[in-house]
Amino acid sequence: GSLLARCTPELIALGKTHYRLKNSSVNITDMNNTFMTLFWAMLGDAKKSGLAQVQINDGMRTLAEQKRLYKAYCDWKKGIGPKASAAAVPGTSRHGFGIAMDINTVNANALDNKGLLKKWGFHRPLIKSLNETWHIQNIYTDKEKGTGQTKIDNTQPKPNAATSTTSASPSTANVSYQDSSGKITTSPSS
């Protein structure tokens, strides 16, 4: 049957006991629901298989965080900053859509070697191009990014920060759209 149909409540509950966050700034709360359902089921399967607890290093990113990472990467490439990991153009990162996650490389390798990444629809598309062994995506949610660049930004404005949209709580989040020129608006371009 369908991959999602194999995500039993028991497997999901077990998976939710088999991870740790790298630190308190890692956001998995706002991740895509389908992605997380498959991720928890995979972790439940991993626990049953005797694999170690999985460390999550990065999940959902705000637009502000992506801008910071991208600037650091560009600065490094220009030779004016410390070494930084590759980062997507703000508004285009799959982390910003909650459909990509970075996990500890040792865990990613163990899940891959056991066949669990593939079994649950996960893959590591950035290994060859960027040597990112830790970055995982899922075939079920890869297509959800689409071309509309939909982004939910739940960050609160900081003084003097250029923040395009804010909201009081995630339940009333404003949706922003980024067009191909990088302009961010609150309504989709046609």
Short mmCIF file of the C-alpha atoms (twelve columns), coordinates in Angstrom:
data_MODEL
# 
_entry.id   MODEL 
# 
loop_
_atom_site.group_PDB 
_atom_site.id 
_atom_site.type_symbol 
_atom_site.label_atom_id 
_atom_site.label_alt_id 
_atom_site.label_comp_id 
_atom_site.label_asym_id 
_atom_site.label_seq_id 
_atom_site.Cartn_x 
_atom_site.Cartn_y 
_atom_site.Cartn_z 
_atom_site.pdbx_PDB_model_num 
ATOM 1   C CA . GLY A 1   0.000  0.000  0.000   1 
ATOM 2   C CA . SER A 2   0.833  3.659  0.172   1 
ATOM 3   C CA . LEU A 3   3.817  4.813  2.161   1 
ATOM 4   C CA . LEU A 4   1.638  7.083  4.293   1 
ATOM 5   C CA . ALA A 5   -0.715 4.178  5.034   1 
ATOM 6   C CA . ARG A 6   2.231  2.337  6.620   1 
ATOM 7   C CA . CYS A 7   2.738  5.217  9.095   1 
ATOM 8   C CA . THR A 8   0.889  3.641  11.992  1 
ATOM 9   C CA . PRO A 9   0.182  5.652  15.153  1 
ATOM 10  C CA . GLU A 10  2.391  3.204  17.076  1 
ATOM 11  C CA . LEU A 11  5.340  3.667  14.714  1 
ATOM 12  C CA . ILE A 12  4.951  7.455  14.771  1 
ATOM 13  C CA . ALA A 13  4.765  7.516  18.598  1 
ATOM 14  C CA . LEU A 14  7.875  5.322  18.789  1 
ATOM 15  C CA . GLY A 15  9.716  7.613  16.351  1 
ATOM 16  C CA . LYS A 16  8.886  10.662 18.466  1 
ATOM 17  C CA . THR A 17  10.896 9.093  21.297  1 
ATOM 18  C CA . HIS A 18  13.961 8.438  19.136  1 
ATOM 19  C CA . TYR A 19  15.455 11.854 18.380  1 
ATOM 20  C CA . ARG A 20  17.176 14.807 19.973  1 
ATOM 21  C CA . LEU A 21  17.567 18.380 18.775  1 
ATOM 22  C CA . LYS A 22  21.100 19.743 18.310  1 
ATOM 23  C CA . ASN A 23  20.041 22.817 20.287  1 
ATOM 24  C CA . SER A 24  16.965 24.784 21.303  1 
ATOM 25  C CA . SER A 25  16.966 26.885 18.128  1 
ATOM 26  C CA . VAL A 26  16.152 23.875 15.896  1 
ATOM 27  C CA . ASN A 27  12.518 24.257 14.767  1 
ATOM 28  C CA . ILE A 28  10.636 21.107 13.818  1 
ATOM 29  C CA . THR A 29  7.237  22.369 15.066  1 
ATOM 30  C CA . ASP A 30  6.481  24.228 11.821  1 
ATOM 31  C CA . MET A 31  7.673  21.463 9.489   1 
ATOM 32  C CA . ASN A 32  5.402  20.079 6.758   1 
ATOM 33  C CA . ASN A 33  2.979  17.531 8.283   1 
ATOM 34  C CA . THR A 34  3.491  14.886 5.582   1 
ATOM 35  C CA . PHE A 35  7.267  15.200 5.865   1 
ATOM 36  C CA . MET A 36  7.130  14.789 9.644   1 
ATOM 37  C CA . THR A 37  4.690  11.860 9.548   1 
ATOM 38  C CA . LEU A 38  7.092  9.971  7.273   1 
ATOM 39  C CA . PHE A 39  10.096 11.101 9.343   1 
ATOM 40  C CA . TRP A 40  8.569  9.896  12.651  1 
ATOM 41  C CA . ALA A 41  7.606  6.557  11.076  1 
ATOM 42  C CA . MET A 42  11.168 6.157  9.760   1 
ATOM 43  C CA . LEU A 43  12.557 6.905  13.231  1 
ATOM 44  C CA . GLY A 44  10.164 4.380  14.790  1 
ATOM 45  C CA . ASP A 45  11.421 1.832  12.276  1 
ATOM 46  C CA . ALA A 46  15.017 2.851  13.105  1 
ATOM 47  C CA . LYS A 47  14.436 2.322  16.824  1 
ATOM 48  C CA . LYS A 48  12.911 -1.126 16.156  1 
ATOM 49  C CA . SER A 49  15.978 -1.908 13.998  1 
ATOM 50  C CA . GLY A 50  18.325 -1.011 16.848  1 
ATOM 51  C CA . LEU A 51  19.746 2.154  15.292  1 
ATOM 52  C CA . ALA A 52  20.914 5.013  17.503  1 
ATOM 53  C CA . GLN A 53  18.774 8.016  18.380  1 
ATOM 54  C CA . VAL A 54  18.796 10.559 15.528  1 
ATOM 55  C CA . GLN A 55  20.092 14.085 16.065  1 
ATOM 56  C CA . ILE A 56  18.220 16.807 14.161  1 
ATOM 57  C CA . ASN A 57  20.556 19.710 13.354  1 
ATOM 58  C CA . ASP A 58  18.195 21.921 11.341  1 
ATOM 59  C CA . GLY A 59  14.558 21.876 10.296  1 
ATOM 60  C CA . MET A 60  12.245 24.739 9.409   1 
ATOM 61  C CA . ARG A 61  14.005 28.045 8.788   1 
ATOM 62  C CA . THR A 62  12.561 31.524 8.842   1 
ATOM 63  C CA . LEU A 63  13.234 33.858 5.946   1 
ATOM 64  C CA . ALA A 64  15.429 35.939 8.270   1 
ATOM 65  C CA . GLU A 65  17.545 32.891 9.173   1 
ATOM 66  C CA . GLN A 66  17.911 31.925 5.500   1 
ATOM 67  C CA . LYS A 67  19.007 35.475 4.670   1 
ATOM 68  C CA . ARG A 68  21.643 35.284 7.432   1 
ATOM 69  C CA . LEU A 69  22.953 31.906 6.188   1 
ATOM 70  C CA . TYR A 70  22.984 33.073 2.559   1 
ATOM 71  C CA . LYS A 71  24.861 36.274 3.432   1 
ATOM 72  C CA . ALA A 72  27.460 34.268 5.399   1 
ATOM 73  C CA . TYR A 73  27.877 31.898 2.432   1 
ATOM 74  C CA . CYS A 74  28.223 34.799 -0.063  1 
ATOM 75  C CA . ASP A 75  30.697 36.589 2.225   1 
ATOM 76  C CA . TRP A 76  32.819 33.420 2.440   1 
ATOM 77  C CA . LYS A 77  32.712 32.957 -1.354  1 
ATOM 78  C CA . LYS A 78  33.866 36.601 -1.770  1 
ATOM 79  C CA . GLY A 79  36.708 35.986 0.676   1 
ATOM 80  C CA . ILE A 80  35.388 38.420 3.284   1 
ATOM 81  C CA . GLY A 81  34.048 35.998 5.876   1 
ATOM 82  C CA . PRO A 82  34.726 32.696 7.607   1 
ATOM 83  C CA . LYS A 83  34.006 29.370 5.875   1 
ATOM 84  C CA . ALA A 84  30.258 28.827 5.651   1 
ATOM 85  C CA . SER A 85  28.055 26.022 4.360   1 
ATOM 86  C CA . ALA A 86  26.281 26.461 1.045   1 
ATOM 87  C CA . ALA A 87  22.920 28.177 1.434   1 
ATOM 88  C CA . ALA A 88  20.056 28.651 -1.003  1 
ATOM 89  C CA . VAL A 89  18.834 32.048 -2.127  1 
ATOM 90  C CA . PRO A 90  16.362 33.310 0.524   1 
ATOM 91  C CA . GLY A 91  12.818 32.280 -0.383  1 
ATOM 92  C CA . THR A 92  13.973 29.217 -2.335  1 
ATOM 93  C CA . SER A 93  15.316 26.931 0.416   1 
ATOM 94  C CA . ARG A 94  13.342 23.769 1.052   1 
ATOM 95  C CA . HIS A 95  14.022 24.362 4.751   1 
ATOM 96  C CA . GLY A 96  11.865 27.493 4.468   1 
ATOM 97  C CA . PHE A 97  8.963  25.351 3.271   1 
ATOM 98  C CA . GLY A 98  9.450  22.750 6.015   1 
ATOM 99  C CA . ILE A 99  10.272 20.021 3.479   1 
ATOM 100 C CA . ALA A 100 13.985 19.492 4.194   1 
ATOM 101 C CA . MET A 101 15.896 18.595 7.311   1 
ATOM 102 C CA . ASP A 102 19.529 18.320 8.303   1 
ATOM 103 C CA . ILE A 103 20.384 15.368 10.539  1 
ATOM 104 C CA . ASN A 104 23.672 14.147 11.935  1 
ATOM 105 C CA . THR A 105 25.733 12.572 9.113   1 
ATOM 106 C CA . VAL A 106 26.445 9.434  11.184  1 
ATOM 107 C CA . ASN A 107 22.675 8.960  11.625  1 
ATOM 108 C CA . ALA A 108 21.967 9.683  7.944   1 
ATOM 109 C CA . ASN A 109 24.569 7.101  6.893   1 
ATOM 110 C CA . ALA A 110 23.144 4.494  9.302   1 
ATOM 111 C CA . LEU A 111 19.573 5.079  8.066   1 
ATOM 112 C CA . ASP A 112 20.793 4.864  4.470   1 
ATOM 113 C CA . ASN A 113 22.845 1.699  5.056   1 
ATOM 114 C CA . LYS A 114 19.853 0.026  6.726   1 
ATOM 115 C CA . GLY A 115 17.660 0.977  3.723   1 
ATOM 116 C CA . LEU A 116 15.337 3.082  5.870   1 
ATOM 117 C CA . LEU A 117 15.795 6.391  4.035   1 
ATOM 118 C CA . LYS A 118 14.660 4.773  0.773   1 
ATOM 119 C CA . LYS A 119 11.946 2.684  2.465   1 
ATOM 120 C CA . TRP A 120 10.272 5.845  3.810   1 
ATOM 121 C CA . GLY A 121 10.785 7.970  0.679   1 
ATOM 122 C CA . PHE A 122 13.769 9.985  1.905   1 
ATOM 123 C CA . HIS A 123 16.826 10.823 -0.159  1 
ATOM 124 C CA . ARG A 124 19.974 12.933 0.074   1 
ATOM 125 C CA . PRO A 125 19.986 14.983 -3.139  1 
ATOM 126 C CA . LEU A 126 22.860 17.298 -2.212  1 
ATOM 127 C CA . ILE A 127 25.571 14.666 -1.646  1 
ATOM 128 C CA . LYS A 128 27.063 14.869 -5.151  1 
ATOM 129 C CA . SER A 129 26.665 18.603 -5.789  1 
ATOM 130 C CA . LEU A 130 27.511 20.047 -2.357  1 
ATOM 131 C CA . ASN A 131 28.752 17.039 -0.353  1 
ATOM 132 C CA . GLU A 132 25.884 17.624 2.101   1 
ATOM 133 C CA . THR A 133 25.580 14.150 3.582   1 
ATOM 134 C CA . TRP A 134 23.260 15.439 6.318   1 
ATOM 135 C CA . HIS A 135 20.512 17.051 4.170   1 
ATOM 136 C CA . ILE A 136 17.400 14.895 3.660   1 
ATOM 137 C CA . GLN A 137 14.247 15.432 1.613   1 
ATOM 138 C CA . ASN A 138 11.246 13.228 0.884   1 
ATOM 139 C CA . ILE A 139 9.855  12.275 -2.521  1 
ATOM 140 C CA . TYR A 140 6.284  12.861 -1.264  1 
ATOM 141 C CA . THR A 141 6.963  16.473 -0.271  1 
ATOM 142 C CA . ASP A 142 9.608  17.463 -2.874  1 
ATOM 143 C CA . LYS A 143 6.826  18.452 -5.284  1 
ATOM 144 C CA . GLU A 144 4.993  20.545 -2.658  1 
ATOM 145 C CA . LYS A 145 7.485  23.405 -3.019  1 
ATOM 146 C CA . GLY A 146 6.171  24.169 -6.479  1 
ATOM 147 C CA . THR A 147 7.083  27.407 -8.190  1 
ATOM 148 C CA . GLY A 148 4.927  29.773 -6.140  1 
ATOM 149 C CA . GLN A 149 7.616  30.156 -3.460  1 
ATOM 150 C CA . THR A 150 4.972  30.169 -0.725  1 
ATOM 151 C CA . LYS A 151 6.541  30.994 2.616   1 
ATOM 152 C CA . ILE A 152 4.951  31.241 6.022   1 
ATOM 153 C CA . ASP A 153 6.980  33.588 8.189   1 
ATOM 154 C CA . ASN A 154 6.071  33.409 11.869  1 
ATOM 155 C CA . THR A 155 8.941  35.551 13.100  1 
ATOM 156 C CA . GLN A 156 8.306  38.557 15.272  1 
ATOM 157 C CA . PRO A 157 9.787  41.850 14.026  1 
ATOM 158 C CA . LYS A 158 13.011 42.984 15.643  1 
ATOM 159 C CA . PRO A 159 13.717 46.698 16.041  1 
ATOM 160 C CA . ASN A 160 14.998 48.192 12.768  1 
ATOM 161 C CA . ALA A 161 14.638 44.838 10.986  1 
ATOM 162 C CA . ALA A 162 13.277 44.697 7.468   1 
ATOM 163 C CA . THR A 163 10.595 42.072 8.009   1 
ATOM 164 C CA . SER A 164 8.012  41.659 5.282   1 
ATOM 165 C CA . THR A 165 5.292  39.934 7.274   1 
ATOM 166 C CA . THR A 166 4.694  39.059 10.866  1 
ATOM 167 C CA . SER A 167 1.870  37.566 12.848  1 
ATOM 168 C CA . ALA A 168 0.861  37.235 16.450  1 
ATOM 169 C CA . SER A 169 0.760  33.461 16.343  1 
ATOM 170 C CA . PRO A 170 1.312  30.618 13.867  1 
ATOM 171 C CA . SER A 171 -2.459 30.086 13.619  1 
ATOM 172 C CA . THR A 172 -2.846 33.546 12.092  1 
ATOM 173 C CA . ALA A 173 0.332  33.497 10.016  1 
ATOM 174 C CA . ASN A 174 0.433  35.700 6.946   1 
ATOM 175 C CA . VAL A 175 1.560  34.035 3.760   1 
ATOM 176 C CA . SER A 176 4.259  35.795 1.739   1 
ATOM 177 C CA . TYR A 177 5.157  35.151 -1.865  1 
ATOM 178 C CA . GLN A 178 8.518  35.709 -3.480  1 
ATOM 179 C CA . ASP A 179 8.559  36.291 -7.210  1 
ATOM 180 C CA . SER A 180 11.461 35.403 -9.521  1 
ATOM 181 C CA . SER A 181 13.039 38.837 -8.986  1 
ATOM 182 C CA . GLY A 182 13.203 38.202 -5.232  1 
ATOM 183 C CA . LYS A 183 10.460 40.695 -4.353  1 
ATOM 184 C CA . ILE A 184 8.327  39.529 -1.432  1 
ATOM 185 C CA . THR A 185 4.628  40.434 -1.327  1 
ATOM 186 C CA . THR A 186 1.596  39.262 0.625   1 
ATOM 187 C CA . SER A 187 -0.306 38.312 -2.503  1 
ATOM 188 C CA . PRO A 188 0.730  35.894 -5.248  1 
ATOM 189 C CA . SER A 189 1.850  37.292 -8.568  1 
ATOM 190 C CA . SER A 190 -0.182 36.052 -11.516 1 
# 
